[in-house]
Tab-separated table of C-alpha atoms in Angstrom:
chain	number	residue	atom	x	y	z
A	1	MET	CA	0.000	0.000	0.000
A	2	ALA	CA	1.286	3.486	-0.770
A	3	ARG	CA	0.325	6.931	0.407
A	4	ARG	CA	0.194	9.926	-1.840
A	5	GLY	CA	-1.082	13.380	-0.894
A	6	GLY	CA	-2.710	12.026	2.186
A	7	ALA	CA	-4.845	9.547	0.276
A	8	VAL	CA	-4.506	5.876	0.860
A	9	GLY	CA	-3.860	3.857	-2.265
A	10	TYR	CA	-2.382	0.706	-3.669
A	11	ARG	CA	0.797	0.259	-5.608
A	12	THR	CA	-0.279	-1.509	-8.747
A	13	SER	CA	1.635	-3.998	-10.817
A	14	ASP	CA	2.829	-1.322	-13.249
A	15	GLY	CA	4.045	0.966	-10.497
A	16	ASN	CA	1.165	3.448	-10.465
A	17	VAL	CA	-0.902	4.245	-7.447
A	18	ALA	CA	-4.552	3.347	-7.518
A	19	ARG	CA	-7.017	4.889	-5.103
A	20	THR	CA	-8.700	1.540	-4.617
A	21	ARG	CA	-7.976	-1.941	-5.810
A	22	LEU	CA	-10.844	-1.557	-8.226
A	23	ASP	CA	-9.308	1.504	-9.850
A	24	HIS	CA	-6.752	-0.626	-11.524
A	25	PRO	CA	-8.310	-3.201	-13.815
A	26	GLY	CA	-5.123	-5.181	-14.129
A	27	ASP	CA	-4.904	-5.928	-10.464
A	28	ARG	CA	-6.019	-9.249	-9.167
A	29	CYS	CA	-9.523	-8.622	-8.011
A	30	GLY	CA	-11.477	-10.226	-10.809
A	31	VAL	CA	-13.556	-7.188	-11.509
A	32	GLY	CA	-11.574	-5.335	-14.125
A	33	ARG	CA	-14.434	-4.944	-16.527
A	34	LYS	CA	-16.255	-1.998	-15.019
A	35	PRO	CA	-14.420	-0.902	-11.907
A	36	GLN	CA	-16.119	2.445	-11.558
A	37	ASN	CA	-19.558	0.867	-11.601
A	38	LEU	CA	-18.579	-1.774	-9.125
A	39	ALA	CA	-17.474	0.773	-6.618
A	40	ARG	CA	-20.820	2.478	-7.043
A	41	LEU	CA	-22.607	-0.698	-6.008
A	42	LEU	CA	-21.277	-0.446	-2.525
A	43	PRO	CA	-23.107	1.587	0.073
A	44	ARG	CA	-21.733	5.103	0.380
A	45	SER	CA	-20.441	4.437	3.845
A	46	SER	CA	-18.390	1.550	2.507
A	47	ARG	CA	-16.608	3.576	-0.145
A	48	ARG	CA	-14.484	5.395	2.378
A	49	GLY	CA	-10.955	4.239	2.855
A	50	SER	CA	-8.781	2.268	0.589
A	51	GLU	CA	-10.300	-1.110	0.303
A	52	LEU	CA	-13.494	-2.624	-0.982
A	53	GLY	CA	-12.880	-5.867	0.819
A	54	PRO	CA	-14.604	-7.368	3.834
A	55	ARG	CA	-13.855	-4.392	6.031
A	56	ALA	CA	-16.052	-2.271	3.810
A	57	MET	CA	-19.108	-4.395	4.378
A	58	SER	CA	-18.680	-5.884	7.787
A	59	LYS	CA	-18.700	-2.959	10.175
A	60	ASN	CA	-21.639	-1.390	11.874
A	61	ASP	CA	-24.174	-3.835	10.487
A	62	HIS	CA	-26.434	-3.201	13.432
A	63	THR	CA	-26.650	0.500	12.622
A	64	ARG	CA	-27.829	0.039	9.051
A	65	THR	CA	-31.520	0.510	8.650
A	66	ARG	CA	-32.077	0.573	4.904
A	67	ALA	CA	-30.801	-1.348	1.871
A	68	THR	CA	-31.626	-0.848	-1.777
A	69	LEU	CA	-32.880	-3.935	-3.528
A	70	MET	CA	-33.392	-4.285	-7.261
A	71	LEU	CA	-36.354	-6.451	-8.236
A	72	SER	CA	-36.325	-8.724	-11.251
A	73	ASN	CA	-38.323	-6.142	-13.194
A	74	GLY	CA	-35.469	-3.670	-12.737
A	75	LYS	CA	-37.281	-1.484	-10.205
A	76	ARG	CA	-35.505	-0.573	-6.996
A	77	ARG	CA	-37.121	-0.799	-3.592
A	78	TYR	CA	-35.896	0.189	-0.194
A	79	LEU	CA	-35.769	-2.640	2.311
A	80	THR	CA	-35.771	-1.352	5.851
A	81	ALA	CA	-34.803	-3.245	8.973
A	82	GLU	CA	-38.098	-2.154	10.453
A	83	ALA	CA	-40.074	-3.708	7.565
A	84	VAL	CA	-38.098	-6.920	7.923
A	85	ARG	CA	-38.888	-7.107	11.632
A	86	LYS	CA	-42.530	-6.375	10.930
A	87	ALA	CA	-42.629	-9.124	8.303
A	88	THR	CA	-41.596	-11.681	10.900
A	89	GLN	CA	-45.030	-11.303	12.442
A	90	THR	CA	-46.595	-13.042	9.437
A	91	VAL	CA	-43.788	-15.201	8.047
A	92	THR	CA	-43.318	-18.610	9.584
A	93	ILE	CA	-40.073	-19.813	11.111
A	94	ALA	CA	-37.761	-21.376	8.535
A	95	ASP	CA	-36.955	-25.021	8.270
A	96	GLU	CA	-33.454	-25.688	9.490
A	97	ASN	CA	-32.417	-27.070	6.103
A	98	VAL	CA	-32.848	-23.823	4.184
A	99	GLN	CA	-30.753	-20.689	4.089
A	100	GLN	CA	-31.821	-18.544	6.962
A	101	ALA	CA	-32.069	-14.919	7.833
A	102	VAL	CA	-31.994	-14.438	11.575
A	103	VAL	CA	-34.188	-11.736	13.042
A	104	ASP	CA	-34.246	-11.328	16.791
A	105	GLY	CA	-32.776	-14.779	17.201
A	106	ARG	CA	-35.343	-16.572	15.057
A	107	PRO	CA	-34.646	-18.026	11.581
A	108	TYR	CA	-36.633	-17.083	8.478
A	109	GLU	CA	-36.444	-18.035	4.815
A	110	PRO	CA	-34.951	-14.970	3.066
A	111	LEU	CA	-37.213	-14.701	0.024
A	112	SER	CA	-40.443	-15.144	1.967
A	113	LEU	CA	-39.308	-12.676	4.569
A	114	VAL	CA	-38.289	-9.956	2.128
A	115	ALA	CA	-41.298	-10.547	-0.113
A	116	GLN	CA	-43.488	-9.940	2.914
A	117	ALA	CA	-41.467	-6.935	3.999
A	118	LEU	CA	-41.747	-5.305	0.570
A	119	SER	CA	-45.245	-6.584	-0.181
A	120	VAL	CA	-44.073	-8.103	-3.436
A	121	ASP	CA	-44.253	-11.557	-4.956
A	122	ALA	CA	-41.280	-13.744	-4.048
A	123	ASP	CA	-40.843	-14.440	-7.778
A	124	SER	CA	-39.915	-10.824	-8.305
A	125	LEU	CA	-36.914	-11.145	-5.998
A	126	HIS	CA	-33.438	-12.126	-7.027
A	127	LEU	CA	-32.084	-14.535	-4.433
A	128	ARG	CA	-28.521	-13.235	-4.394
A	129	ARG	CA	-29.607	-9.615	-4.169
A	130	THR	CA	-32.064	-10.478	-1.431
A	131	ILE	CA	-29.370	-12.201	0.574
A	132	GLN	CA	-27.010	-9.284	0.064
A	133	ALA	CA	-29.646	-6.834	1.265
A	134	LEU	CA	-30.290	-8.938	4.354
A	135	GLN	CA	-26.571	-9.241	4.942
A	136	TYR	CA	-26.224	-5.509	4.613
A	137	LEU	CA	-28.906	-4.988	7.238
A	138	GLY	CA	-27.173	-7.500	9.487
A	139	PHE	CA	-29.832	-10.216	9.315
A	140	MET	CA	-27.644	-12.775	7.586
A	141	PRO	CA	-24.052	-13.761	8.132
A	142	ARG	CA	-21.646	-13.321	5.280
A	143	ALA	CA	-19.877	-16.362	3.934
A	144	ALA	CA	-16.098	-16.425	3.834
A	145	GLN	CA	-15.579	-12.987	5.300
A	146	SER	CA	-11.954	-13.760	5.786
A	147	HIS	CA	-11.048	-13.621	2.137
A	148	PRO	CA	-11.350	-10.349	0.240
A	149	SER	CA	-11.786	-11.997	-3.128
A	150	ARG	CA	-14.964	-13.694	-1.988
A	151	GLU	CA	-16.423	-10.367	-1.011
A	152	LEU	CA	-15.383	-8.878	-4.310
A	153	ASN	CA	-16.895	-11.782	-6.164
A	154	ILE	CA	-20.240	-11.010	-4.638
A	155	ILE	CA	-19.913	-7.435	-5.769
A	156	ARG	CA	-18.939	-8.545	-9.232
A	157	ASP	CA	-21.923	-10.849	-9.456
A	158	GLU	CA	-24.223	-7.959	-8.716
A	159	THR	CA	-23.349	-6.660	-12.152
A	160	VAL	CA	-23.979	-9.968	-13.821
A	161	ASP	CA	-27.026	-8.633	-15.629
A	162	ASP	CA	-24.670	-6.407	-17.583
A	163	HIS	CA	-23.161	-9.495	-19.090
A	164	VAL	CA	-26.324	-11.340	-20.017
A	165	ASP	CA	-26.290	-11.468	-23.766
A	166	GLN	CA	-27.697	-8.480	-25.510
A	167	GLY	CA	-31.186	-9.132	-26.741
A	168	MET	CA	-31.481	-12.058	-24.375
A	169	ARG	CA	-32.959	-10.213	-21.469
A	170	GLU	CA	-35.986	-11.627	-19.777
A	171	GLU	CA	-38.706	-11.829	-22.358
A	172	ILE	CA	-41.676	-12.537	-20.128
A	173	PRO	CA	-41.803	-9.996	-17.323
A	174	ARG	CA	-44.348	-10.538	-14.597
A	175	ALA	CA	-46.898	-8.150	-16.112
A	176	LEU	CA	-46.857	-9.991	-19.421
A	177	TRP	CA	-46.988	-13.322	-17.632
A	178	LEU	CA	-50.291	-12.227	-16.112
A	179	GLU	CA	-51.549	-10.946	-19.459
A	180	LEU	CA	-50.833	-14.309	-21.043
A	181	GLN	CA	-53.301	-15.943	-18.656
A	182	ARG	CA	-56.007	-14.529	-20.910
A	183	HIS	CA	-54.694	-16.534	-23.866
A	184	VAL	CA	-54.642	-20.030	-22.454
A	185	GLY	CA	-54.635	-22.598	-25.244
A	186	GLU	CA	-53.655	-20.008	-27.837
A	187	TRP	CA	-50.411	-19.287	-29.604
A	188	VAL	CA	-48.819	-15.997	-28.697
A	189	ALA	CA	-46.000	-14.008	-30.246
A	190	ILE	CA	-43.968	-11.882	-27.873
A	191	ASP	CA	-40.963	-9.666	-28.244
A	192	ASP	CA	-39.145	-7.364	-25.862
A	193	GLY	CA	-41.584	-8.115	-23.068
A	194	LYS	CA	-44.650	-7.238	-25.139
A	195	LEU	CA	-47.423	-9.341	-26.571
A	196	LEU	CA	-47.376	-8.748	-30.323
A	197	ALA	CA	-50.205	-10.991	-31.434
A	198	PHE	CA	-52.100	-14.140	-30.574
A	199	GLY	CA	-54.090	-16.723	-32.478
A	200	GLN	CA	-55.287	-20.285	-32.702
A	201	SER	CA	-52.646	-21.522	-35.119
A	202	LEU	CA	-48.904	-21.095	-35.139
A	203	ARG	CA	-48.796	-21.012	-38.919
A	204	ASP	CA	-51.417	-18.243	-39.141
A	205	LEU	CA	-49.737	-16.244	-36.421
A	206	ARG	CA	-46.349	-16.476	-38.126
A	207	ALA	CA	-47.889	-15.471	-41.454
A	208	ARG	CA	-49.693	-12.549	-39.866
A	209	LEU	CA	-46.499	-11.118	-38.398
A	210	GLY	CA	-44.582	-11.311	-41.671
A	211	ASP	CA	-40.869	-10.803	-41.127
A	212	VAL	CA	-41.161	-9.568	-37.552
A	213	ASP	CA	-38.867	-11.438	-35.169
A	214	ALA	CA	-40.641	-12.864	-32.151
A	215	THR	CA	-40.777	-15.668	-29.627
A	216	PHE	CA	-43.723	-17.976	-30.242
A	217	MET	CA	-45.312	-20.201	-27.661
A	218	MET	CA	-48.561	-21.838	-26.758
A	219	VAL	CA	-49.971	-20.748	-23.413
A	220	PRO	CA	-50.681	-23.975	-21.559
A	221	PRO	CA	-53.880	-24.474	-19.599
A	222	SER	CA	-53.558	-23.748	-15.905
A	223	ASP	CA	-54.339	-27.338	-14.965
A	224	SER	CA	-51.562	-28.746	-17.136
A	225	GLY	CA	-49.316	-29.235	-14.143
A	226	GLU	CA	-45.674	-28.538	-13.682
A	227	ALA	CA	-43.294	-30.160	-16.079
A	228	GLY	CA	-40.800	-31.824	-13.840
B	1	MET	CA	-24.362	-17.736	-24.088
B	2	ARG	CA	-26.319	-16.729	-21.033
B	3	PHE	CA	-30.016	-16.618	-20.433
B	4	PRO	CA	-31.792	-15.242	-17.385
B	5	PHE	CA	-34.339	-17.448	-15.657
B	6	GLU	CA	-37.815	-16.541	-16.794
B	7	ASN	CA	-41.406	-16.786	-15.731
B	8	LEU	CA	-42.983	-19.255	-18.110
B	9	PRO	CA	-46.752	-19.328	-18.466
B	10	GLN	CA	-48.411	-21.538	-15.848
B	11	LEU	CA	-45.156	-22.490	-14.160
B	12	THR	CA	-44.550	-21.294	-10.650
B	13	ALA	CA	-41.224	-19.617	-10.021
B	14	ARG	CA	-38.687	-18.524	-12.579
B	15	ARG	CA	-37.157	-21.366	-14.546
B	16	PRO	CA	-34.016	-21.982	-16.584
B	17	VAL	CA	-34.881	-21.103	-20.133
B	18	ALA	CA	-32.977	-20.934	-23.401
B	19	ARG	CA	-34.306	-19.255	-26.468
B	20	LEU	CA	-33.764	-21.160	-29.665
B	21	GLU	CA	-34.923	-20.956	-33.242
B	22	PHE	CA	-34.926	-23.243	-36.236
B	23	ALA	CA	-32.120	-22.512	-38.659
B	24	ASP	CA	-34.666	-22.720	-41.459
B	25	LEU	CA	-36.987	-20.227	-39.783
B	26	PRO	CA	-34.813	-17.267	-38.835
B	27	GLY	CA	-36.403	-14.834	-36.411
B	28	THR	CA	-38.974	-17.356	-35.222
B	29	ARG	CA	-37.860	-18.117	-31.700
B	30	PHE	CA	-39.211	-20.426	-29.059
B	31	ALA	CA	-38.510	-20.427	-25.340
B	32	GLY	CA	-37.417	-23.841	-24.165
B	33	HIS	CA	-37.487	-24.976	-20.561
B	34	VAL	CA	-34.017	-26.407	-19.877
B	35	ASP	CA	-35.045	-29.714	-18.342
B	36	SER	CA	-32.654	-32.579	-17.705
B	37	GLY	CA	-35.674	-34.666	-16.701
B	38	SER	CA	-36.770	-34.758	-20.298
B	39	LEU	CA	-35.155	-37.312	-22.592
B	40	ARG	CA	-35.444	-35.303	-25.795
B	41	ILE	CA	-36.487	-31.923	-27.090
B	42	ARG	CA	-40.290	-31.826	-27.023
B	43	LEU	CA	-42.303	-29.447	-29.145
B	44	ASN	CA	-45.822	-28.996	-30.363
B	45	ARG	CA	-46.480	-30.591	-33.746
B	46	GLU	CA	-47.504	-27.263	-35.234
B	47	TRP	CA	-43.805	-26.407	-35.372
B	48	ALA	CA	-43.246	-29.330	-37.743
B	49	ASP	CA	-46.122	-28.100	-39.896
B	50	LEU	CA	-44.572	-24.643	-39.991
B	51	LEU	CA	-41.249	-26.166	-41.028
B	52	GLY	CA	-42.906	-28.261	-43.714
B	53	ILE	CA	-41.757	-31.534	-42.139
B	54	ASP	CA	-43.786	-34.589	-43.031
B	55	LEU	CA	-44.127	-36.693	-39.889
B	56	GLU	CA	-46.308	-39.386	-41.406
B	57	ASP	CA	-43.598	-42.051	-41.536
B	58	ALA	CA	-41.365	-40.557	-38.842
B	59	PRO	CA	-40.317	-42.770	-35.903
B	60	ARG	CA	-42.640	-42.711	-32.933
B	61	ASP	CA	-41.630	-41.381	-29.556
B	62	ASN	CA	-44.303	-41.491	-26.912
B	63	PHE	CA	-43.654	-39.691	-23.688
B	64	VAL	CA	-45.281	-38.326	-20.562
B	65	VAL	CA	-45.059	-34.763	-19.270
B	66	ALA	CA	-46.621	-33.781	-15.958
B	67	GLY	CA	-48.814	-36.856	-15.974
B	68	THR	CA	-50.095	-36.435	-19.526
B	69	SER	CA	-49.164	-38.932	-22.253
B	70	TYR	CA	-48.274	-37.700	-25.715
B	71	GLU	CA	-47.721	-39.503	-28.987
B	72	GLY	CA	-44.738	-37.946	-30.660
B	73	ARG	CA	-42.913	-38.268	-33.936
B	74	VAL	CA	-39.211	-37.679	-34.257
B	75	ALA	CA	-37.629	-35.590	-36.988
B	76	ARG	CA	-34.132	-34.298	-37.529
B	77	VAL	CA	-33.902	-30.509	-37.578
B	78	ARG	CA	-31.243	-27.833	-37.443
B	79	LEU	CA	-31.530	-25.612	-34.385
B	80	LYS	CA	-29.861	-22.340	-33.568
B	81	VAL	CA	-29.374	-20.440	-30.333
B	82	ALA	CA	-31.409	-17.279	-30.821
B	83	GLY	CA	-29.200	-14.246	-31.152
B	84	HIS	CA	-26.106	-16.355	-31.756
B	85	LYS	CA	-24.524	-18.069	-34.708
B	86	HIS	CA	-24.236	-21.481	-33.147
B	87	THR	CA	-26.328	-24.095	-34.946
B	88	TRP	CA	-26.561	-27.845	-34.525
B	89	GLU	CA	-28.528	-30.728	-35.922
B	90	CYS	CA	-30.527	-33.017	-33.678
B	91	ASP	CA	-33.649	-35.099	-33.286
B	92	VAL	CA	-36.730	-33.364	-31.956
B	93	THR	CA	-40.023	-34.936	-30.918
B	94	PHE	CA	-43.123	-33.187	-32.206
B	95	ALA	CA	-46.346	-34.100	-30.439
B	96	GLU	CA	-49.955	-33.418	-31.290
B	97	ASN	CA	-51.832	-31.368	-28.682
B	98	TYR	CA	-48.678	-30.808	-26.703
B	99	THR	CA	-49.562	-27.801	-24.564
B	100	HIS	CA	-46.585	-27.524	-22.244
B	101	THR	CA	-43.688	-25.210	-22.699
B	102	ALA	CA	-41.092	-26.613	-25.092
B	103	LEU	CA	-38.711	-28.879	-23.203
B	104	LEU	CA	-34.989	-28.994	-23.915
B	105	GLY	CA	-33.898	-32.436	-22.822
B	106	LEU	CA	-30.909	-34.719	-22.645
B	107	ARG	CA	-30.737	-35.772	-26.272
B	108	GLY	CA	-30.525	-32.937	-28.718
B	109	PHE	CA	-29.809	-30.246	-26.161
B	110	PHE	CA	-27.781	-31.404	-23.157
B	111	ASP	CA	-25.565	-33.540	-25.393
B	112	ASN	CA	-24.628	-30.495	-27.429
B	113	PHE	CA	-23.821	-28.052	-24.633
B	114	ALA	CA	-22.186	-27.910	-21.271
B	115	VAL	CA	-25.167	-26.506	-19.420
B	116	LYS	CA	-24.649	-24.511	-16.252
B	117	ILE	CA	-27.781	-23.679	-14.314
B	118	ASP	CA	-27.027	-21.151	-11.608
B	119	GLY	CA	-30.004	-20.967	-9.292
B	120	LEU	CA	-28.445	-18.286	-7.133
B	121	ASP	CA	-27.744	-15.930	-10.013
B	122	GLN	CA	-30.816	-17.206	-11.826
B	123	GLN	CA	-29.200	-17.658	-15.166
B	124	THR	CA	-28.334	-20.475	-17.523
B	125	THR	CA	-25.045	-20.608	-19.375
B	126	LEU	CA	-24.562	-22.701	-22.504
B	127	THR	CA	-21.141	-23.677	-23.763
B	128	PRO	CA	-21.233	-25.559	-27.087
B	129	LYS	CA	-19.511	-28.951	-26.969
B	130	ARG	CA	-19.364	-29.349	-30.709
B	131	ARG	CA	-18.590	-27.159	-33.625
B	132	SER	CA	-21.454	-25.338	-35.195
B	133	THR	CA	-23.159	-27.260	-37.992
B	134	PRO	CA	-22.621	-25.424	-41.265
């Protein structure tokens, strides 16, 4: 580590001084792709100092009262410690075999707990983000706190949506999923999260759309059961 | 090639899904449920009609999905990962009145890719095991 002008930094492999490990993509932190964005993912209080390792996310858990959580539809919601505690009044105690969030000494299943706290469907929650939010609020222990790279990996994975192939983003958002319930037994054509057309026959539907690219599927009846 | 888990109609919870298309029908995608419990790729017969495949003398392949029996016919087709160049040839079962989501099973799909299903990150990663079919 090197100091320059009062700021704490790191001596990088090419001899320069980086303000944080993430400032220098070539350094061994596994997050060289978008370092500036990664730093932004951390809570403001964690950006102080020189390191984005475990120290940044392990102190003062008990004082944190609010975490930002991105839902699967891309919307952000604030998860407060108060809402989590309130949710425990209606969520049942977790089975010992599942991952557990611990609130006031009692274990709860993370997705159910946060879904209740935010009044959203559990399907709209991303498990890793949910766990991170609960960890941030101090309701879940962090795995492998002793090794900085593990902590950084979690941060890196937060940006994983950036790397999902272009054009391959979720095609059936929750709102469309509900809309499709009105077309049970019919063929539907969807693109970019929107219902383009529907009909009784795949051939007719394809012909009707001409050269328009789309995903085609038949909406199964609700009593068709789960495959697998 | 990565695909986020998706909500498929009538299935609870987000599932591993890959979007494919037929090489002979560019731009006509289908969402397939990545399902190692399925032996083959299962599709509705209307896809074969759209492709102009005659299934009259095709080999039979009867199967059961979610408690429902289907009489299928097998045909060899060329598939493509939607949005990518990778294509491959494989057998697909087309079944009359098949109403479930397309299933991507062991033969035809899993034997062409190393498939990584990451339930925590909710995404499926496909790594081709063979060269793309020209």
